[in-house]
GROMACS .gro file of C-alpha atoms in nm:
model
  231
    1MET     CA    1  -0.109   0.372   3.301
    2LEU     CA    2   0.212   0.210   3.252
    3LYS     CA    3   0.256  -0.128   3.189
    4ASP     CA    4   0.564  -0.339   3.074
    5PHE     CA    5   0.680  -0.315   2.722
    6PRO     CA    6   0.620  -0.653   2.541
    7GLU     CA    7   0.880  -0.870   2.431
    8LEU     CA    8   1.058  -0.792   2.091
    9LEU     CA    9   0.975  -0.986   1.821
   10PRO     CA   10   1.279  -1.223   1.682
   11ALA     CA   11   1.531  -1.071   1.433
   12SER     CA   12   1.429  -1.305   1.201
   13ILE     CA   13   1.026  -1.218   1.179
   14ILE     CA   14   1.145  -0.856   1.116
   15GLU     CA   15   1.342  -0.909   0.830
   16ARG     CA   16   1.132  -1.125   0.659
   17ALA     CA   17   0.882  -0.827   0.688
   18ARG     CA   18   1.099  -0.615   0.586
   19ASN     CA   19   1.138  -0.823   0.283
   20LEU     CA   20   0.758  -0.792   0.198
   21GLU     CA   21   0.544  -0.525   0.039
   22VAL     CA   22   0.229  -0.452   0.306
   23SER     CA   23  -0.053  -0.540   0.048
   24GLN     CA   24   0.136  -0.909   0.027
   25ILE     CA   25   0.117  -0.935   0.415
   26CYS     CA   26  -0.257  -0.807   0.371
   27ASP     CA   27  -0.274  -1.092   0.111
   28GLY     CA   28  -0.147  -1.345   0.375
   29MET     CA   29  -0.385  -1.234   0.625
   30LYS     CA   30  -0.650  -1.246   0.381
   31ALA     CA   31  -0.571  -1.621   0.267
   32LEU     CA   32  -0.592  -1.704   0.649
   33LYS     CA   33  -0.898  -1.547   0.707
   34ILE     CA   34  -0.808  -1.305   1.012
   35PRO     CA   35  -1.106  -1.055   1.039
   36HIS     CA   36  -1.062  -0.709   0.872
   37TYR     CA   37  -0.707  -0.812   0.757
   38GLY     CA   38  -0.522  -0.623   1.023
   39THR     CA   39  -0.564  -0.351   0.755
   40MET     CA   40  -0.582   0.010   0.918
   41ALA     CA   41  -0.808   0.275   0.789
   42ALA     CA   42  -0.706   0.415   0.430
   43GLN     CA   43  -0.712   0.745   0.546
   44ILE     CA   44  -0.401   0.621   0.773
   45GLY     CA   45  -0.093   0.699   0.583
   46PRO     CA   46   0.303   0.793   0.574
   47VAL     CA   47   0.397   1.167   0.610
   48ASP     CA   48   0.635   1.132   0.305
   49PRO     CA   49   0.571   0.818   0.066
   50SER     CA   50   0.937   0.681   0.076
   51PHE     CA   51   0.858   0.602   0.452
   52LYS     CA   52   0.867   0.230   0.567
   53MET     CA   53   0.851   0.076   0.933
   54VAL     CA   54   0.819  -0.267   1.051
   55GLY     CA   55   0.872  -0.352   1.460
   56THR     CA   56   0.727  -0.467   1.734
   57ALA     CA   57   0.381  -0.274   1.861
   58VAL     CA   58   0.394  -0.043   2.188
   59THR     CA   59   0.038   0.091   2.245
   60VAL     CA   60  -0.068   0.390   2.359
   61GLU     CA   61  -0.455   0.509   2.390
   62THR     CA   62  -0.540   0.885   2.456
   63SER     CA   63  -0.767   1.141   2.321
   64ASP     CA   64  -0.849   1.527   2.247
   65GLY     CA   65  -0.511   1.577   2.109
   66ASP     CA   66  -0.359   1.521   2.481
   67ASN     CA   67  -0.008   1.433   2.408
   68PHE     CA   68   0.102   1.347   2.770
   69PRO     CA   69   0.096   0.972   2.753
   70ILE     CA   70   0.286   0.957   2.420
   71HIS     CA   71   0.578   1.161   2.621
   72VAL     CA   72   0.548   0.870   2.876
   73ALA     CA   73   0.561   0.600   2.597
   74THR     CA   74   0.853   0.755   2.413
   75TYR     CA   75   1.107   0.821   2.716
   76SER     CA   76   1.013   0.477   2.859
   77ALA     CA   77   1.113   0.211   2.598
   78PRO     CA   78   1.380   0.013   2.738
   79ARG     CA   79   1.530  -0.096   2.418
   80GLU     CA   80   1.531  -0.072   2.026
   81GLY     CA   81   1.280  -0.198   1.789
   82TYR     CA   82   0.952  -0.074   1.896
   83ILE     CA   83   0.676   0.078   1.705
   84MET     CA   84   0.474   0.338   1.845
   85VAL     CA   85   0.098   0.254   1.790
   86ILE     CA   86  -0.136   0.548   1.918
   87ASP     CA   87  -0.508   0.541   1.949
   88GLY     CA   88  -0.589   0.939   1.944
   89LYS     CA   89  -0.979   0.869   1.869
   90GLY     CA   90  -0.909   1.029   1.527
   91TYR     CA   91  -0.892   1.413   1.692
   92ASP     CA   92  -0.831   1.639   1.449
   93GLY     CA   93  -0.865   1.974   1.661
   94CYS     CA   94  -0.454   1.977   1.689
   95ALA     CA   95  -0.141   1.756   1.619
   96TYR     CA   96  -0.092   1.508   1.867
   97LEU     CA   97   0.294   1.561   1.791
   98GLY     CA   98   0.554   1.726   1.561
   99ASP     CA   99   0.943   1.659   1.495
  100LYS     CA  100   1.058   1.688   1.859
  101ILE     CA  101   0.904   1.404   1.965
  102MET     CA  102   0.992   1.215   1.651
  103GLY     CA  103   1.340   1.296   1.712
  104ALA     CA  104   1.323   1.202   2.094
  105CYS     CA  105   1.157   0.843   1.944
  106LYS     CA  106   1.419   0.815   1.696
  107ALA     CA  107   1.686   0.851   1.973
  108MET     CA  108   1.531   0.570   2.216
  109GLY     CA  109   1.518   0.382   1.904
  110TYR     CA  110   1.211   0.371   1.781
  111GLN     CA  111   1.133   0.225   1.467
  112GLY     CA  112   0.813   0.447   1.362
  113ILE     CA  113   0.472   0.590   1.479
  114VAL     CA  114   0.155   0.539   1.367
  115ILE     CA  115  -0.117   0.717   1.497
  116ASP     CA  116  -0.517   0.797   1.446
  117GLY     CA  117  -0.491   1.133   1.491
  118TYR     CA  118  -0.275   1.443   1.279
  119THR     CA  119   0.054   1.520   1.350
  120ARG     CA  120   0.272   1.843   1.198
  121ASP     CA  121   0.607   1.962   1.102
  122ARG     CA  122   0.624   1.793   0.807
  123SER     CA  123   0.946   1.899   0.654
  124GLY     CA  124   1.146   1.827   0.986
  125ASN     CA  125   0.943   1.493   1.015
  126ILE     CA  126   1.089   1.446   0.645
  127GLU     CA  127   1.459   1.531   0.749
  128LEU     CA  128   1.458   1.307   1.060
  129GLY     CA  129   1.408   1.045   0.802
  130PHE     CA  130   1.181   0.872   1.088
  131PRO     CA  131   0.870   0.698   0.969
  132VAL     CA  132   0.513   0.843   1.080
  133PHE     CA  133   0.177   0.769   0.984
  134SER     CA  134  -0.110   0.989   1.068
  135ARG     CA  135  -0.467   1.077   0.919
  136GLY     CA  136  -0.299   1.451   0.828
  137LEU     CA  137  -0.111   1.753   0.898
  138THR     CA  138  -0.236   2.016   1.105
  139PRO     CA  139  -0.064   2.348   1.287
  140ALA     CA  140  -0.214   2.376   1.620
  141GLY     CA  141  -0.031   2.194   1.921
  142PRO     CA  142  -0.144   1.924   2.195
  143VAL     CA  143  -0.252   1.951   2.540
  144LYS     CA  144  -0.088   1.753   2.818
  145LYS     CA  145  -0.322   1.654   3.063
  146ASN     CA  146  -0.396   1.268   3.136
  147PRO     CA  147  -0.188   0.996   3.155
  148GLY     CA  148  -0.402   0.765   2.945
  149LYS     CA  149  -0.310   0.410   2.880
  150ILE     CA  150   0.002   0.208   2.742
  151ASN     CA  151   0.059  -0.100   2.654
  152GLU     CA  152  -0.328  -0.225   2.673
  153SER     CA  153  -0.506  -0.369   2.393
  154ILE     CA  154  -0.629  -0.099   2.137
  155TYR     CA  155  -0.801   0.003   1.845
  156CYS     CA  156  -0.606   0.207   1.571
  157GLY     CA  157  -0.771   0.262   1.263
  158GLY     CA  158  -1.066   0.061   1.265
  159ILE     CA  159  -0.866  -0.256   1.388
  160LEU     CA  160  -0.716  -0.456   1.725
  161VAL     CA  161  -0.375  -0.386   1.821
  162ASN     CA  162  -0.200  -0.558   2.116
  163PRO     CA  163   0.144  -0.477   2.258
  164GLY     CA  164   0.394  -0.727   2.089
  165ASP     CA  165   0.211  -0.728   1.774
  166LEU     CA  166   0.377  -0.705   1.412
  167VAL     CA  167   0.332  -0.349   1.249
  168CYS     CA  168   0.431  -0.313   0.904
  169GLY     CA  169   0.374   0.005   0.677
  170ASP     CA  170   0.483   0.147   0.369
  171GLU     CA  171   0.340   0.424   0.070
  172ASN     CA  172   0.037   0.216   0.085
  173GLY     CA  173  -0.076   0.186   0.412
  174VAL     CA  174  -0.028   0.014   0.752
  175CYS     CA  175  -0.129  -0.366   0.905
  176VAL     CA  176  -0.102  -0.507   1.199
  177VAL     CA  177  -0.021  -0.888   1.204
  178PRO     CA  178  -0.156  -1.012   1.538
  179ARG     CA  179   0.151  -1.160   1.758
  180SER     CA  180   0.040  -1.557   1.715
  181SER     CA  181  -0.051  -1.563   1.361
  182ILE     CA  182   0.280  -1.403   1.258
  183GLU     CA  183   0.464  -1.686   1.098
  184GLU     CA  184   0.142  -1.820   0.890
  185VAL     CA  185   0.109  -1.476   0.775
  186LEU     CA  186   0.465  -1.437   0.662
  187VAL     CA  187   0.455  -1.805   0.465
  188GLU     CA  188   0.125  -1.703   0.302
  189ALA     CA  189   0.293  -1.370   0.204
  190GLU     CA  190   0.604  -1.474   0.071
  191LYS     CA  191   0.406  -1.747  -0.158
  192LYS     CA  192   0.184  -1.407  -0.270
  193LYS     CA  193   0.563  -1.210  -0.326
  194ALA     CA  194   0.691  -1.557  -0.536
  195TYR     CA  195   0.350  -1.570  -0.767
  196GLU     CA  196   0.369  -1.198  -0.829
  197GLU     CA  197   0.751  -1.228  -0.935
  198LYS     CA  198   0.653  -1.527  -1.170
  199ARG     CA  199   0.368  -1.274  -1.276
  200ASP     CA  200   0.622  -1.023  -1.393
  201LEU     CA  201   0.834  -1.245  -1.586
  202VAL     CA  202   0.512  -1.367  -1.771
  203ILE     CA  203   0.428  -0.963  -1.875
  204ALA     CA  204   0.766  -0.868  -1.948
  205GLU     CA  205   0.778  -1.191  -2.196
  206TYR     CA  206   0.462  -1.121  -2.327
  207ALA     CA  207   0.559  -0.710  -2.377
  208ALA     CA  208   0.913  -0.821  -2.555
  209LYS     CA  209   0.735  -1.086  -2.799
  210LYS     CA  210   0.453  -0.854  -2.917
  211LYS     CA  211   0.721  -0.583  -2.951
  212SER     CA  212   0.937  -0.822  -3.196
  213GLY     CA  213   0.658  -0.981  -3.373
  214GLU     CA  214   0.661  -1.353  -3.234
  215PRO     CA  215   0.370  -1.545  -3.099
  216LEU     CA  216   0.224  -1.455  -2.793
  217PRO     CA  217   0.211  -1.653  -2.457
  218GLN     CA  218  -0.054  -1.682  -2.264
  219LEU     CA  219  -0.083  -1.345  -2.073
  220ALA     CA  220  -0.387  -1.406  -1.845
  221PRO     CA  221  -0.346  -1.628  -1.533
  222GLN     CA  222  -0.483  -1.943  -1.512
  223TRP     CA  223  -0.697  -1.872  -1.223
  224VAL     CA  224  -0.860  -1.575  -1.465
  225LEU     CA  225  -0.917  -1.879  -1.744
  226ASP     CA  226  -1.071  -2.142  -1.470
  227MET     CA  227  -1.310  -1.919  -1.339
  228LEU     CA  228  -1.458  -1.803  -1.706
  229ASP     CA  229  -1.460  -2.171  -1.752
  230GLN     CA  230  -1.725  -2.185  -1.434
  231LYS     CA  231  -1.927  -1.920  -1.584
   0.00000   0.00000   0.00000
């Protein structure tokens, strides 16, 4: 039921990921042609848009609204820095967890939770300031029956998640980067961030010159012009 917790990702990796948007990390995976880009189903989102999380994946598999394995994983974390990723099979008959488990996870040092399932206690969750990403909310309570699986490979939100992978979430959704590809993905994501920052400057310059009546610079990116020339 409970396998060893994975080694935490280096602090330097976590810090680099924190400085990126999830969309930029997804673009990094796209550039490397990682299958499905590691992006979870669009239906899984933050309980509050302000929530952002980055951490090392701890995986839980359960079903039918059974949160016993979630409790086990909550109280078993040996150190701070993990994100609990739960394959709840999209079950919508009840909430798998509420603000009491969320509070306990925060006290144990978890950086967040993402679940392919439903949660409750939205106000309490927001008051805790603890990042939770789920399919939505429902008031019905869970059951406690089976041990489930902890720290084995799972599918959550339609993508493969292994213990030790990099998990990132923000207002746009959740992505998971395979541990073996993290460095390459971050390099590509950082390139995308730099490109977007340059584009912001170009757009701002165009808007300013348009307002002042000065000659306008080229606004379209060069790749757009190149593609038009090929048509």
